Short mmCIF file of C-alpha atoms and ligand atoms in Angstrom, two decimals:
data_model
loop_
_atom_site.label_atom_id
_atom_site.label_comp_id
_atom_site.label_asym_id
_atom_site.label_seq_id
_atom_site.Cartn_x
_atom_site.Cartn_y
_atom_site.Cartn_z
CA MET A 1 -14.47 -6.21 7.95
CA SER A 2 -13.36 -4.76 11.26
CA ASN A 3 -9.70 -4.10 11.83
CA PRO A 4 -8.48 -3.89 15.43
CA ASN A 5 -5.93 -1.27 14.44
CA HIS A 6 -8.54 1.20 13.31
CA PRO A 7 -11.27 2.52 15.58
CA PRO A 8 -14.87 1.91 14.52
CA ALA A 9 -16.02 4.82 12.40
CA VAL A 10 -19.66 4.91 11.51
CA GLY A 11 -23.02 4.43 13.14
CA VAL A 12 -21.77 5.31 16.60
CA LEU A 13 -22.13 9.08 16.62
CA GLU A 14 -23.87 10.45 19.65
CA GLN A 15 -26.81 12.71 18.98
CA GLY A 16 -27.32 16.13 20.52
CA PRO A 17 -26.02 19.65 20.21
CA GLU A 18 -22.43 18.51 20.44
CA LEU A 19 -20.71 16.90 17.47
CA ILE A 20 -19.10 13.85 19.00
CA PHE A 21 -16.63 11.77 16.98
CA PRO A 22 -16.49 7.96 17.03
CA PRO A 23 -14.75 6.39 20.02
CA GLY A 24 -11.03 6.03 19.42
CA PHE A 25 -10.96 8.70 16.68
CA LEU A 26 -7.25 9.47 16.27
CA TRP A 27 -6.59 13.12 17.07
CA GLY A 28 -3.17 14.34 16.08
CA ALA A 29 -0.93 17.02 14.72
CA ALA A 30 1.72 16.81 12.04
CA THR A 31 5.14 18.17 11.14
CA ALA A 32 7.94 17.24 8.73
CA ALA A 33 11.64 16.74 9.30
CA TYR A 34 13.15 19.52 7.19
CA GLN A 35 10.51 21.99 8.36
CA ILE A 36 11.29 21.65 12.07
CA GLU A 37 14.42 19.69 12.91
CA GLY A 38 17.32 22.00 12.09
CA ALA A 39 20.70 20.40 12.95
CA ALA A 40 21.26 20.15 9.22
CA THR A 41 24.89 19.11 9.48
CA GLU A 42 24.79 17.26 12.81
CA GLY A 43 24.77 13.60 13.69
CA GLY A 44 26.02 12.48 10.30
CA ARG A 45 23.20 14.10 8.30
CA THR A 46 24.20 15.03 4.73
CA PRO A 47 22.45 17.47 2.35
CA SER A 48 19.10 16.83 0.77
CA ILE A 49 17.68 18.62 -2.25
CA TRP A 50 16.08 21.12 0.13
CA ASP A 51 19.44 22.07 1.65
CA THR A 52 20.81 22.71 -1.82
CA PHE A 53 17.70 24.54 -2.99
CA SER A 54 17.33 26.75 0.06
CA HIS A 55 21.01 27.69 -0.08
CA THR A 56 20.63 28.74 -3.73
CA GLU A 57 20.03 32.46 -4.06
CA GLY A 58 16.54 33.45 -5.08
CA ARG A 59 14.85 30.13 -4.39
CA VAL A 60 13.36 30.75 -0.94
CA VAL A 61 11.90 34.03 0.32
CA ASN A 62 14.47 36.06 2.28
CA GLY A 63 17.08 33.34 1.71
CA HIS A 64 15.62 31.34 4.61
CA THR A 65 16.89 27.78 5.08
CA GLY A 66 16.05 24.82 7.31
CA ASP A 67 19.50 24.88 8.94
CA VAL A 68 18.06 25.68 12.37
CA ALA A 69 14.28 25.73 11.82
CA CYS A 70 12.54 25.03 15.16
CA ASP A 71 15.63 23.34 16.56
CA HIS A 72 13.44 20.34 17.25
CA TYR A 73 16.44 18.00 16.93
CA HIS A 74 17.78 19.43 20.20
CA ARG A 75 14.45 20.19 21.88
CA MET A 76 12.61 17.00 21.05
CA PRO A 77 11.86 15.82 24.63
CA ASP A 78 10.38 19.22 25.53
CA ASP A 79 8.36 19.25 22.32
CA VAL A 80 6.92 15.82 23.11
CA ARG A 81 6.01 17.03 26.59
CA MET A 82 4.22 19.97 24.97
CA MET A 83 2.29 17.53 22.73
CA ALA A 84 1.27 15.58 25.80
CA ASP A 85 0.12 18.79 27.52
CA LEU A 86 -2.08 19.47 24.50
CA GLY A 87 -3.55 15.99 24.82
CA LEU A 88 -2.47 14.79 21.36
CA ARG A 89 -3.28 11.12 20.81
CA SER A 90 -0.98 10.85 17.81
CA TYR A 91 1.94 12.72 16.27
CA ARG A 92 2.74 12.52 12.58
CA PHE A 93 6.40 13.21 11.82
CA SER A 94 8.72 12.39 8.96
CA VAL A 95 12.09 10.72 8.93
CA ALA A 96 14.85 12.64 7.15
CA TRP A 97 16.29 10.20 4.63
CA PRO A 98 19.74 11.93 4.59
CA ARG A 99 19.88 11.70 8.39
CA VAL A 100 19.39 7.94 8.56
CA GLN A 101 21.03 6.94 5.26
CA PRO A 102 23.46 9.71 4.36
CA GLY A 103 23.86 10.01 0.62
CA GLY A 104 20.79 7.85 -0.01
CA SER A 105 22.49 4.49 -0.35
CA GLY A 106 24.62 2.16 1.71
CA PRO A 107 24.46 1.43 5.41
CA ALA A 108 22.32 3.15 8.02
CA ASN A 109 23.66 5.99 10.13
CA ALA A 110 23.20 4.73 13.68
CA GLU A 111 23.21 8.23 15.17
CA GLY A 112 20.46 9.37 12.82
CA LEU A 113 18.28 6.36 13.54
CA ASP A 114 18.85 6.85 17.22
CA PHE A 115 17.23 10.28 17.09
CA TYR A 116 14.01 8.74 15.72
CA ARG A 117 14.21 5.82 18.16
CA ARG A 118 14.35 8.30 21.03
CA LEU A 119 11.51 10.33 19.52
CA VAL A 120 9.30 7.25 19.17
CA ASP A 121 10.11 6.06 22.70
CA GLU A 122 9.38 9.49 24.10
CA LEU A 123 6.03 9.53 22.29
CA LEU A 124 5.10 6.05 23.48
CA ASN A 125 6.07 6.94 27.04
CA HIS A 126 3.61 9.82 26.86
CA GLY A 127 0.84 7.64 25.39
CA ILE A 128 1.11 9.30 21.96
CA GLU A 129 0.80 7.06 18.88
CA PRO A 130 3.72 7.65 16.50
CA TRP A 131 2.72 8.08 12.84
CA LEU A 132 5.79 7.85 10.63
CA THR A 133 6.09 9.33 7.13
CA LEU A 134 9.09 8.05 5.21
CA TYR A 135 9.36 10.77 2.59
CA HIS A 136 8.41 14.39 3.14
CA TRP A 137 10.49 15.79 0.27
CA ASP A 138 14.09 15.55 1.50
CA LEU A 139 15.71 13.46 -1.22
CA PRO A 140 19.43 12.92 -0.52
CA GLN A 141 21.34 15.20 -2.90
CA PRO A 142 23.49 12.41 -4.44
CA LEU A 143 20.30 10.70 -5.63
CA GLU A 144 19.22 13.93 -7.30
CA ASP A 145 22.67 14.21 -8.88
CA ALA A 146 22.11 10.72 -10.29
CA GLY A 147 18.84 11.83 -11.92
CA GLY A 148 16.41 12.33 -9.03
CA TRP A 149 12.84 11.02 -9.15
CA PRO A 150 12.67 11.12 -12.96
CA ALA A 151 15.25 8.30 -12.83
CA ARG A 152 13.77 4.84 -12.25
CA ASP A 153 16.56 3.76 -9.94
CA THR A 154 15.41 6.24 -7.27
CA ALA A 155 12.32 4.07 -6.66
CA GLY A 156 14.52 1.12 -5.73
CA ARG A 157 16.71 3.30 -3.51
CA PHE A 158 13.57 4.45 -1.70
CA ALA A 159 12.49 0.85 -1.02
CA ASP A 160 15.94 0.07 0.42
CA TYR A 161 15.68 3.09 2.68
CA ALA A 162 12.18 2.02 3.78
CA GLN A 163 13.57 -1.39 4.71
CA LEU A 164 16.34 0.17 6.74
CA VAL A 165 13.87 2.31 8.72
CA ALA A 166 11.53 -0.67 9.19
CA ASP A 167 14.41 -2.73 10.59
CA ALA A 168 15.15 -0.01 13.13
CA LEU A 169 11.67 1.19 14.12
CA GLY A 170 9.28 -1.50 12.97
CA ASP A 171 9.02 -3.00 16.44
CA ARG A 172 7.54 0.21 17.87
CA VAL A 173 5.73 2.05 15.06
CA THR A 174 2.35 0.79 13.85
CA TYR A 175 1.34 3.51 11.37
CA TRP A 176 3.51 4.13 8.31
CA THR A 177 2.92 6.36 5.33
CA THR A 178 5.38 6.14 2.47
CA LEU A 179 5.12 9.47 0.63
CA ASN A 180 3.77 12.83 1.58
CA GLU A 181 2.03 14.63 -1.31
CA PRO A 182 3.74 13.07 -4.33
CA TRP A 183 2.05 15.73 -6.51
CA CYS A 184 4.24 18.40 -4.89
CA SER A 185 7.42 16.32 -5.19
CA ALA A 186 6.77 15.64 -8.86
CA PHE A 187 5.00 18.70 -10.25
CA LEU A 188 6.42 21.48 -8.07
CA GLY A 189 9.85 19.86 -7.89
CA TYR A 190 10.28 18.96 -11.56
CA GLY A 191 7.45 20.84 -13.35
CA SER A 192 7.23 24.44 -12.16
CA GLY A 193 10.51 24.29 -10.26
CA ALA A 194 8.98 26.18 -7.33
CA HIS A 195 10.17 23.44 -4.98
CA ALA A 196 13.43 21.52 -4.74
CA PRO A 197 15.19 20.44 -6.82
CA GLY A 198 13.84 23.34 -8.90
CA ARG A 199 13.78 21.66 -12.30
CA SER A 200 11.21 22.58 -14.98
CA ASP A 201 10.39 19.89 -17.48
CA GLY A 202 6.90 18.50 -17.88
CA ALA A 203 8.06 15.06 -19.02
CA ASP A 204 10.40 14.81 -16.02
CA ALA A 205 7.55 15.77 -13.70
CA VAL A 206 5.37 12.96 -15.07
CA ARG A 207 8.23 10.46 -14.82
CA ALA A 208 8.93 11.64 -11.26
CA GLY A 209 5.29 11.10 -10.31
CA HIS A 210 5.41 7.57 -11.70
CA HIS A 211 8.66 6.66 -9.95
CA LEU A 212 7.47 8.12 -6.66
CA MET A 213 4.45 5.83 -6.83
CA LEU A 214 6.64 2.90 -7.89
CA GLY A 215 8.86 3.58 -4.88
CA HIS A 216 5.74 3.64 -2.72
CA GLY A 217 4.61 0.24 -4.02
CA LEU A 218 8.05 -1.32 -3.54
CA ALA A 219 8.28 0.16 -0.05
CA VAL A 220 4.85 -1.20 0.92
CA GLN A 221 5.98 -4.65 -0.22
CA ALA A 222 9.21 -4.41 1.77
CA LEU A 223 7.45 -3.13 4.90
CA ARG A 224 4.68 -5.72 4.64
CA ALA A 225 7.21 -8.55 4.33
CA SER A 226 9.17 -7.51 7.40
CA ARG A 227 6.34 -6.02 9.52
CA PRO A 228 3.10 -7.87 8.71
CA SER A 229 1.10 -6.13 11.44
CA ALA A 230 2.05 -2.58 10.46
CA GLN A 231 -0.66 -0.30 9.06
CA LEU A 232 0.60 0.98 5.75
CA GLY A 233 -0.55 3.78 3.50
CA VAL A 234 0.32 6.86 1.51
CA THR A 235 -0.63 10.52 1.83
CA VAL A 236 -1.96 12.39 -1.20
CA ASN A 237 -2.98 16.04 -1.37
CA LEU A 238 -6.36 16.33 -3.03
CA TYR A 239 -8.50 19.21 -4.26
CA PRO A 240 -12.05 19.38 -5.50
CA VAL A 241 -11.75 21.01 -8.92
CA THR A 242 -14.72 23.12 -9.96
CA PRO A 243 -15.37 24.77 -13.34
CA ALA A 244 -15.72 28.55 -13.09
CA SER A 245 -18.93 28.47 -15.14
CA ASP A 246 -21.20 25.99 -16.89
CA ASP A 247 -19.44 26.62 -20.18
CA PRO A 248 -18.32 23.17 -21.45
CA ALA A 249 -14.83 24.60 -22.06
CA ASP A 250 -14.52 25.36 -18.33
CA ALA A 251 -15.77 21.86 -17.52
CA ASP A 252 -13.02 20.48 -19.73
CA ALA A 253 -10.44 22.64 -17.95
CA ALA A 254 -11.68 21.21 -14.63
CA ARG A 255 -11.44 17.66 -15.98
CA ARG A 256 -7.84 18.28 -17.05
CA ILE A 257 -6.73 19.76 -13.72
CA ASP A 258 -8.57 17.08 -11.77
CA GLY A 259 -6.66 14.55 -13.87
CA LEU A 260 -3.27 16.02 -12.99
CA ALA A 261 -3.97 16.97 -9.37
CA ASN A 262 -6.01 14.00 -8.17
CA ARG A 263 -6.52 11.13 -10.60
CA PHE A 264 -2.84 10.99 -11.65
CA PHE A 265 -2.26 9.47 -8.20
CA LEU A 266 -5.59 8.01 -7.07
CA ASP A 267 -6.08 5.85 -10.16
CA PRO A 268 -2.70 4.07 -10.20
CA LEU A 269 -2.59 3.70 -6.41
CA LEU A 270 -6.14 2.46 -5.94
CA ARG A 271 -7.11 1.06 -9.37
CA GLY A 272 -3.80 0.07 -10.91
CA SER A 273 -4.15 2.20 -14.06
CA TYR A 274 -3.67 5.72 -15.42
CA PRO A 275 -6.88 7.45 -16.56
CA ALA A 276 -7.17 7.36 -20.38
CA ASP A 277 -8.15 11.04 -20.64
CA LEU A 278 -5.09 12.09 -18.60
CA VAL A 279 -2.79 10.06 -20.84
CA ALA A 280 -4.40 11.78 -23.85
CA ASP A 281 -4.02 15.24 -22.27
CA LEU A 282 -0.32 14.54 -21.76
CA LYS A 283 0.38 13.17 -25.22
CA GLN A 284 2.52 16.14 -26.28
CA VAL A 285 4.46 15.91 -23.04
CA THR A 286 5.22 12.19 -22.78
CA ASP A 287 4.35 8.87 -24.37
CA PHE A 288 4.47 7.16 -20.94
CA GLY A 289 7.33 5.02 -22.29
CA HIS A 290 8.78 5.06 -18.77
CA VAL A 291 5.99 2.77 -17.54
CA GLN A 292 7.22 -0.81 -17.57
CA ASP A 293 5.24 -4.06 -17.41
CA GLY A 294 4.20 -4.79 -13.87
CA ASP A 295 4.72 -1.23 -12.59
CA LEU A 296 1.04 -0.51 -12.12
CA THR A 297 0.51 -3.77 -10.23
CA THR A 298 3.38 -2.80 -7.93
CA ILE A 299 2.00 0.70 -7.46
CA ALA A 300 -1.41 -0.73 -6.54
CA THR A 301 0.03 -3.11 -3.91
CA PRO A 302 -2.71 -3.35 -1.26
CA MET A 303 -2.49 -0.85 1.59
CA ASP A 304 -4.32 -0.53 4.91
CA LEU A 305 -5.26 3.14 4.85
CA VAL A 306 -5.22 6.29 2.75
CA GLY A 307 -4.01 9.63 4.10
CA ILE A 308 -5.55 12.76 2.61
CA ASN A 309 -4.19 16.28 2.96
CA TYR A 310 -6.83 18.91 2.37
CA TYR A 311 -6.40 22.67 2.24
CA SER A 312 -8.55 24.27 -0.45
CA ARG A 313 -10.42 23.99 -3.76
CA HIS A 314 -9.28 24.79 -7.31
CA VAL A 315 -11.71 26.79 -9.45
CA VAL A 316 -10.62 26.81 -13.07
CA ALA A 317 -11.55 28.22 -16.46
CA ALA A 318 -10.57 27.45 -20.02
CA PRO A 319 -7.58 29.27 -21.51
CA VAL A 320 -8.40 32.72 -22.85
CA GLU A 321 -9.58 32.29 -26.41
CA GLY A 322 -7.20 33.52 -29.05
CA ALA A 323 -4.38 34.06 -26.57
CA GLN A 324 -0.96 32.94 -27.70
CA GLN A 325 -0.57 29.44 -26.22
CA GLU A 326 2.91 28.67 -24.97
CA PRO A 327 4.12 25.21 -25.96
CA TYR A 328 4.49 23.21 -22.77
CA TRP A 329 8.27 23.03 -22.94
CA ARG A 330 8.58 26.82 -22.89
CA ALA A 331 6.28 27.40 -19.96
CA PRO A 332 7.57 26.00 -16.67
CA SER A 333 4.36 24.77 -15.13
CA CYS A 334 3.12 22.37 -12.54
CA TRP A 335 0.29 21.53 -14.95
CA PRO A 336 2.17 20.13 -17.95
CA GLY A 337 0.00 19.87 -21.04
CA SER A 338 -2.64 22.04 -19.37
CA GLN A 339 -0.46 25.02 -18.52
CA ASP A 340 -2.88 27.52 -20.04
CA VAL A 341 -5.83 26.60 -17.84
CA ARG A 342 -6.72 29.64 -15.73
CA PHE A 343 -7.05 29.44 -11.95
CA VAL A 344 -9.88 31.73 -10.87
CA THR A 345 -10.52 33.38 -7.51
CA ARG A 346 -14.10 33.74 -6.36
CA GLY A 347 -13.65 36.48 -3.81
CA VAL A 348 -14.32 34.21 -0.84
CA PRO A 349 -12.14 34.55 2.28
CA VAL A 350 -8.58 33.30 1.87
CA THR A 351 -5.72 32.38 4.19
CA ASP A 352 -2.33 34.06 4.26
CA MET A 353 -1.30 31.65 1.44
CA ASN A 354 -4.12 33.20 -0.60
CA TRP A 355 -5.83 29.80 -0.59
CA GLU A 356 -9.61 29.96 -0.53
CA ILE A 357 -11.22 28.66 2.65
CA ASP A 358 -13.62 25.94 1.60
CA ALA A 359 -14.64 23.49 4.32
CA PRO A 360 -17.41 21.81 2.24
CA GLY A 361 -14.61 20.80 -0.13
CA LEU A 362 -13.31 18.48 2.57
CA VAL A 363 -16.63 16.61 2.69
CA GLU A 364 -16.61 16.38 -1.12
CA THR A 365 -13.05 15.10 -1.19
CA LEU A 366 -13.53 12.46 1.50
CA ARG A 367 -16.78 11.26 -0.03
CA ARG A 368 -15.25 11.04 -3.47
CA VAL A 369 -12.32 8.91 -2.34
CA HIS A 370 -14.61 6.60 -0.40
CA GLU A 371 -17.43 6.42 -2.94
CA GLU A 372 -15.35 6.24 -6.12
CA TYR A 373 -12.13 4.55 -5.03
CA THR A 374 -11.91 2.57 -1.83
CA ASP A 375 -13.43 1.19 1.35
CA LEU A 376 -10.10 1.58 3.15
CA PRO A 377 -9.98 3.63 6.36
CA LEU A 378 -9.23 7.26 5.56
CA TYR A 379 -7.30 9.73 7.67
CA VAL A 380 -6.98 13.48 7.20
CA THR A 381 -3.21 13.55 7.57
CA GLU A 382 -3.01 17.35 7.16
CA ASN A 383 -5.43 20.24 7.32
CA GLY A 384 -4.71 23.76 8.44
CA SER A 385 -4.11 27.36 7.53
CA ALA A 386 -1.51 30.10 7.57
CA PHE A 387 -2.51 33.42 9.07
CA VAL A 388 -0.54 36.43 10.26
CA ASP A 389 -0.21 36.03 14.03
CA GLU A 390 0.81 38.48 16.68
CA VAL A 391 2.10 38.01 20.20
CA VAL A 392 0.24 40.31 22.59
CA ASP A 393 1.07 40.14 26.30
CA GLY A 394 2.73 36.78 25.76
CA LYS A 395 -0.35 35.30 24.05
CA VAL A 396 -1.29 34.56 20.45
CA ASP A 397 -5.00 34.75 19.79
CA ASP A 398 -5.33 33.10 16.37
CA ALA A 399 -9.09 33.33 15.98
CA ASP A 400 -8.93 32.87 12.17
CA ARG A 401 -7.00 29.63 12.42
CA LEU A 402 -9.29 28.37 15.18
CA ALA A 403 -12.33 29.09 12.98
CA TYR A 404 -10.68 27.28 10.06
CA PHE A 405 -10.09 24.16 12.18
CA ASP A 406 -13.60 24.35 13.59
CA ALA A 407 -15.21 24.55 10.14
CA HIS A 408 -13.11 21.69 8.77
CA LEU A 409 -13.76 19.46 11.76
CA ARG A 410 -17.47 20.04 11.29
CA ALA A 411 -16.96 18.99 7.67
CA ALA A 412 -15.04 15.89 8.79
CA HIS A 413 -17.93 15.00 11.09
CA GLU A 414 -20.40 15.49 8.26
CA ALA A 415 -18.37 13.10 6.10
CA ILE A 416 -18.45 10.46 8.84
CA THR A 417 -22.21 10.88 9.15
CA ALA A 418 -22.44 10.34 5.38
CA GLY A 419 -20.68 6.99 5.77
CA VAL A 420 -17.03 7.84 5.14
CA PRO A 421 -14.73 5.61 7.25
CA LEU A 422 -12.69 8.57 8.49
CA ARG A 423 -10.62 7.36 11.43
CA GLY A 424 -8.46 10.31 12.37
CA TYR A 425 -7.44 13.93 11.81
CA PHE A 426 -4.04 15.60 12.00
CA ALA A 427 -3.82 19.36 12.29
CA TRP A 428 -1.14 21.01 10.17
CA SER A 429 0.90 22.00 11.90
CA LEU A 430 1.86 21.38 15.48
CA MET A 431 4.14 24.40 15.34
CA ASP A 432 5.12 27.23 13.01
CA ASN A 433 7.89 26.05 10.73
CA PHE A 434 9.83 26.38 7.47
CA GLU A 435 7.11 26.73 4.85
CA TRP A 436 9.26 25.61 1.91
CA ALA A 437 9.69 28.33 -0.76
CA TRP A 438 8.02 30.79 1.65
CA GLY A 439 10.61 30.20 4.35
CA TYR A 440 9.46 31.35 7.78
CA THR A 441 7.16 34.04 6.41
CA LYS A 442 4.04 31.86 6.66
CA ARG A 443 2.82 30.49 9.98
CA PHE A 444 0.69 27.34 10.02
CA GLY A 445 1.33 26.33 13.63
CA MET A 446 -1.00 25.83 16.57
CA VAL A 447 2.12 26.70 18.55
CA TRP A 448 3.94 29.98 17.93
CA ILE A 449 7.70 29.76 17.43
CA ASP A 450 9.94 32.71 18.18
CA TYR A 451 12.76 31.92 15.76
CA ASP A 452 15.25 34.09 17.67
CA THR A 453 14.73 32.55 21.08
CA GLN A 454 13.03 29.26 20.11
CA ILE A 455 10.36 30.02 22.70
CA ARG A 456 7.15 28.10 22.04
CA ILE A 457 3.74 29.63 22.80
CA PRO A 458 0.63 27.51 22.31
CA LYS A 459 -1.85 29.72 20.45
CA SER A 460 -5.59 29.91 21.20
CA SER A 461 -6.19 27.26 18.52
CA ALA A 462 -3.94 24.83 20.39
CA ARG A 463 -5.85 25.29 23.63
CA TRP A 464 -9.13 24.93 21.76
CA TYR A 465 -7.89 21.78 19.98
CA ALA A 466 -6.86 20.27 23.33
CA GLU A 467 -10.45 20.72 24.49
CA VAL A 468 -11.80 19.17 21.26
CA ILE A 469 -9.61 16.14 21.89
CA ARG A 470 -10.62 15.96 25.55
CA ARG A 471 -14.33 15.88 24.73
CA ASN A 472 -13.79 13.89 21.49
CA GLY A 473 -15.84 16.43 19.63
CA LEU A 474 -17.03 19.97 19.11
CA ALA A 475 -19.41 22.05 21.12
CA GLY A 476 -22.81 22.64 19.50
CA GLN A 477 -23.34 25.89 17.60
O1 IFM B 1 3.85 22.85 4.90
C1 IFM B 1 3.22 22.05 3.97
C2 IFM B 1 3.50 20.60 4.23
O2 IFM B 1 4.87 20.33 4.25
C3 IFM B 1 2.88 19.75 3.15
N1 IFM B 1 1.49 20.06 3.01
C4 IFM B 1 1.11 21.44 2.88
C5 IFM B 1 1.72 22.25 4.00
C6 IFM B 1 1.32 23.73 3.85
O3 IFM B 1 1.77 24.23 2.64
#
C-alpha cells in the first residue's frame, strides 16, 4: 500500500558506479533537547531527572551538566540556518517535557511551547521537515519523585503531555516519535544506574520498560485521535547480538541479551506480546505482575513507522564457569537476570566510545525488523560515532567519522536493495553535545562546538554529508 507521506523505497535504485537512494529519501540529522539546548532554568523550565543527576557529584564525567550545553535555546535561528546551509531535508529534535509542562502535570507553559513553535516555523521556512521526538530522557523531576517510570501513573502523565504538545504543534509537524531508546531509559536509568535517575533495581527496570511502552501506546492513541494525518512511531535502539563462539552456552548468552536488548521492545510494540523465553529468563527478577489486562493491546496500537538507532554489535559469551554468580539484586546491571553474561571484544576498530564499528550489522538489523516484524516504513533515526577531533587552522578534518558514515550509508543502501522499506536516515549528531554520563568528553557531531565561545565549525563529515544529500547518494568506490 503506498502512503503519500513516505517516499517510495524499493525498485527505483539507479544502477551504475554511484549508489543512488530512492527519490525523496529523507536525509536528516538529529539532536536532543537536554544535550543541546542549555537555558536550563529559563522560560519557565523546571528540573528533569538529568538536571538532578548531572548536578549530583560523581554521576557525570568532570561534573559536566546540560545547563548551557550548545546554547541552542538562544542560537536556534542561526543553527537552523546552518542546517539549511548543509542541505538537511529533515531535522530530528526532541521537546523537553519540563520546558513545556513544568513539573510534568497541569497546564502547558506557553513560553516553553513558543520556543518549539518558533523552531518548527524556522525549519519549515527553510524547507526542512521537522521530526519531533516527545521523550528523549528528560522526565520532569516531580514525576520521578512520585515513582518515575516504574510507577504506572507515569504512562498516563506521558499521554497527557503528548496531547498538550499535539495541541500546540500538531498543525505543523507531520512526523512524531514518542520515545527515544526506551531500553536506555529503563535499563540504564533503573537497572545499572549509569543514566538518570541513577537507580539500580532489575525489577524496577523491567517495570519502567513496560510503562514506557504503555505510555507510548497511550500517546499514539491520543495523537491519532487529535491529528489523524500525523505519521506516528517510536525509536528503538537495536543491536545484532552474536555469540562469541559456536559453543551452545554462548548461543544461549546471545539469546538472553537479544531478549533484553531487542525483543523486550520489538515484541510488545509490533506483536503485542512479551517473548516467552525472556519472561522465563527474568523469573527471578519479576513475575510481570505489573502487566495488566489490555496493556499489550495498548502498547501494540498501530503506528505508521519504526525508527531504529544503530551504533554497534554486541558479541557475548556465557558466564565464566565456576565463577561466583552474583544474585541479580546485588549486581547493579542493565541486563537483569543475565548480569553474568560476558561482553567480548573482537579486536576490530572501535570508536571513542569503545564501540566496535560494524556496518554490516546495520543491514542485519534493518532486515531483521522488516523480515521478522513489520512491513512498516523504517527510518534510521540515529547513526554516528564519537571520535577525538582537533581544530587545525580553523578546520576539523574528521576522516574517521566520515568513513563511519560512508560505510553505514552503504549498508543502508544494501538493505534497501534487499527489499527493506528504509525511507530516511538521520546522522547522530548534527553537532557535538552533552553525551550523558560522559558529559562533553565525547564528540559525535558533524559540527564542532567550541564550548567556551559557542563557535560552530562544520567538520569535513558535514561538508561530505551535504554533498551526499545534494546528489541523493554516494560516489562509487
Ligand atoms: O547521544 C546519544 C543519544 O542521546 C541517544 N542515542 C545514542 C547517542 C550516542 O550515545
